[in-house]
Coordinates of C-alpha atoms in Angstrom, one line a residue:
X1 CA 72.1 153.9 141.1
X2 CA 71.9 152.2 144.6
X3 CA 73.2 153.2 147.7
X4 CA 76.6 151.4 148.4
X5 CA 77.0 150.4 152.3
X6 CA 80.5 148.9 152.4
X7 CA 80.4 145.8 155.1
X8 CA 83.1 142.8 156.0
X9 CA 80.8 140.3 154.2
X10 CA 81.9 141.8 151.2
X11 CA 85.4 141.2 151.7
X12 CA 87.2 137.9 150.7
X13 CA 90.0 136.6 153.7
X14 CA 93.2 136.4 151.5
X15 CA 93.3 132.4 153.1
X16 CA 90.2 131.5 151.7
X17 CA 91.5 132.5 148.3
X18 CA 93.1 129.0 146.7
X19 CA 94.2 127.8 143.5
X20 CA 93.2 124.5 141.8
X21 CA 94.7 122.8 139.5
X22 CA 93.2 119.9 137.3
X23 CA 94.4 116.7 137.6
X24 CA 92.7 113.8 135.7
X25 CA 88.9 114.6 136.1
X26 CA 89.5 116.7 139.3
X27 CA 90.2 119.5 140.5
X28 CA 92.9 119.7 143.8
X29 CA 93.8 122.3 145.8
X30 CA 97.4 123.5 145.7
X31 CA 98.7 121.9 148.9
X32 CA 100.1 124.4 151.6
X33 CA 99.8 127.2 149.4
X34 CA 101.4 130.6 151.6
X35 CA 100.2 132.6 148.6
X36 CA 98.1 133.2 145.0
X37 CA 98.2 135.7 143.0
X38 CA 96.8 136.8 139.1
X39 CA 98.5 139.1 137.0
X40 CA 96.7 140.0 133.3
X41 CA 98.0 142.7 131.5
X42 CA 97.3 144.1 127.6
X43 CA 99.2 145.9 124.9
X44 CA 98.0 148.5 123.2
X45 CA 97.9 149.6 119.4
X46 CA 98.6 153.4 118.8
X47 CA 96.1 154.6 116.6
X48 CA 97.0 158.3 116.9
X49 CA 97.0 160.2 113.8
X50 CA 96.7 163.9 112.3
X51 CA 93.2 164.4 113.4
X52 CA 93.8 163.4 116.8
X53 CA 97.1 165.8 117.0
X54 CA 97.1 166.5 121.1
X55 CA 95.5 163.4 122.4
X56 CA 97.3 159.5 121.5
X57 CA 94.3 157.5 120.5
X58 CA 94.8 153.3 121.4
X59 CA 93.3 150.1 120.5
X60 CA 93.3 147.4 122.9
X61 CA 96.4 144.7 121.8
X62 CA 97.0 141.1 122.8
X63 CA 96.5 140.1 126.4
X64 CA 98.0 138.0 128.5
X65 CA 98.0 136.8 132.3
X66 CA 100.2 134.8 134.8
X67 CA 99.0 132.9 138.1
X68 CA 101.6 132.7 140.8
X69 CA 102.0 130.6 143.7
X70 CA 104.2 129.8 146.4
X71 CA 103.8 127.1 149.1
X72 CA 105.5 124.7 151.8
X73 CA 107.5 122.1 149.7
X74 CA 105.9 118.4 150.3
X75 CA 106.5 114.8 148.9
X76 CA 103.3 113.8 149.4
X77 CA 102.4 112.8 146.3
X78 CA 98.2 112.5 146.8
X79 CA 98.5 116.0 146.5
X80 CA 99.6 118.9 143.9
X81 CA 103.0 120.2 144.7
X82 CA 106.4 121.0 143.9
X83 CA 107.2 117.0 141.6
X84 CA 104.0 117.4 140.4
X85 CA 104.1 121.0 139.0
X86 CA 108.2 119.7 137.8
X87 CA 106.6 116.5 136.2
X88 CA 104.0 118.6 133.9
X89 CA 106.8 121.2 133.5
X90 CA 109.5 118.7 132.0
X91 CA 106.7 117.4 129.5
X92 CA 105.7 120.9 128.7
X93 CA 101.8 120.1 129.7
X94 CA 99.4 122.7 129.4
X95 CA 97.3 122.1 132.8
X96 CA 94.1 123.9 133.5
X97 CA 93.2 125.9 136.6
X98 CA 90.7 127.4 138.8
X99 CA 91.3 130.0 141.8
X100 CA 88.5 130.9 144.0
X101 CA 87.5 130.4 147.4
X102 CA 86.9 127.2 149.3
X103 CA 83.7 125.4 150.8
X104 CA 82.9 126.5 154.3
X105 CA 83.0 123.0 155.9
X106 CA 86.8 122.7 157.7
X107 CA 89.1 120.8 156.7
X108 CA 87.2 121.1 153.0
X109 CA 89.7 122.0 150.2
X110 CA 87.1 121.9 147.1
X111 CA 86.5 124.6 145.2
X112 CA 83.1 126.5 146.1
X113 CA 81.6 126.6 142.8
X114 CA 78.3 128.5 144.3
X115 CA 80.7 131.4 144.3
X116 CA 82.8 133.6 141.1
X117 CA 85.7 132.1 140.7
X118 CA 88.3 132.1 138.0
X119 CA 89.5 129.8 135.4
X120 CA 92.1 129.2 132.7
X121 CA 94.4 127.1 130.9
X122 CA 98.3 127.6 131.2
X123 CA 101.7 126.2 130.6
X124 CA 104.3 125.9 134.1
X125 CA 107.2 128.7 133.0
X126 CA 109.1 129.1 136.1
X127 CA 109.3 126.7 139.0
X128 CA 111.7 127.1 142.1
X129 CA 112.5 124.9 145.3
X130 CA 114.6 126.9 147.9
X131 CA 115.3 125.5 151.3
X132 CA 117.1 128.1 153.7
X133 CA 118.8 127.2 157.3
X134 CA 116.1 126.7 159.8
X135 CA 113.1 127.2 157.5
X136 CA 110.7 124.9 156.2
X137 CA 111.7 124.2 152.4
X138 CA 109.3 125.9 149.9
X139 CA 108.8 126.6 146.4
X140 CA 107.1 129.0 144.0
X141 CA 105.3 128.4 140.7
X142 CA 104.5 130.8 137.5
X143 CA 101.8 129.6 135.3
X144 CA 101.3 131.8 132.0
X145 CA 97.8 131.4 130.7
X146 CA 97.7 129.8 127.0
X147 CA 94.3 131.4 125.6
X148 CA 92.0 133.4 127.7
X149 CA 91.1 134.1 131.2
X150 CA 87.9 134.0 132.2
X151 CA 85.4 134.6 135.6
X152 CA 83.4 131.9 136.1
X153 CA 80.0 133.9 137.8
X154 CA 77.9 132.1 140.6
X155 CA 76.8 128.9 140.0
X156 CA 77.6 128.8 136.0

């Protein structure tokens, strides 16, 4: 095995991490996102039995995922926000999405594409707007993934 020298480069700036959603034939950027996140987890099947008497023995279950955002609240409607996300909510759209890191060019908000990122369909199950004295309004998203996640590798 190689030698592992850990260096910055390595590292991923949590504000170059964005989420895209698809809309139409493209894909936009969640518009002033404060945060992303990805949540899988997996049940398990206990296989344990009488010739496995001290150890539990498991199978790997049904998996599932969520993608969570929260951002500034906008009505700008050239780009995907808060009556977006409520529109495809309401109709009970499944939307796809992609969460990866940005070009390097500023002010660039397209998916890099040269780089791993990940992708999925989902369905919008929880959606909040919350607007507290002396704050700027924001609201917070949920997506739960209909099918499988998967990590697009450099370039695919």
């Amino acid at each position: 095995m190689a030698t592992f020298t850990p260096k910055n480069e390595d590292l991923i700036l949590a504000n170059d991490l964005n989420l895209w959603i698809t809309s139409g034939e493209t894909d936009v950027v969640v518009a002033y996102a404060t945060s992303v996140s990805v949540s899988i987890s997996s049940d398990s099947i206990d296989t344990s039995n009488k010739m496995s008497p001290r150890w539990a023995m498991f199978l790997a279950g049904s998996a599932s995922y969520e993608v969570s955002t929260e951002a500034l609240y906008t009505r700008n409607d050239a780009v995907i926000g808060y009556d977006w996300l409520m529109e495809k909510m309401v109709a009970g759209d499944a939307i796809s999405w992609k969460m990866g890191t940005k070009v390097a060019a500023e002010n660039d908000y397209t998916l890099d594409t040269a780089k791993p990122y990940y992708t999925g369909k989902a369905v919008i199950t929880s959606l909040s707007l919350s607007a507290g004295n002396n704050e700027v309004a924001s609201c917070s998203a949920t997506l739960t993934g209909t099918g499988a996640i998967a990590l697009n590798k450099a370039g695919a």
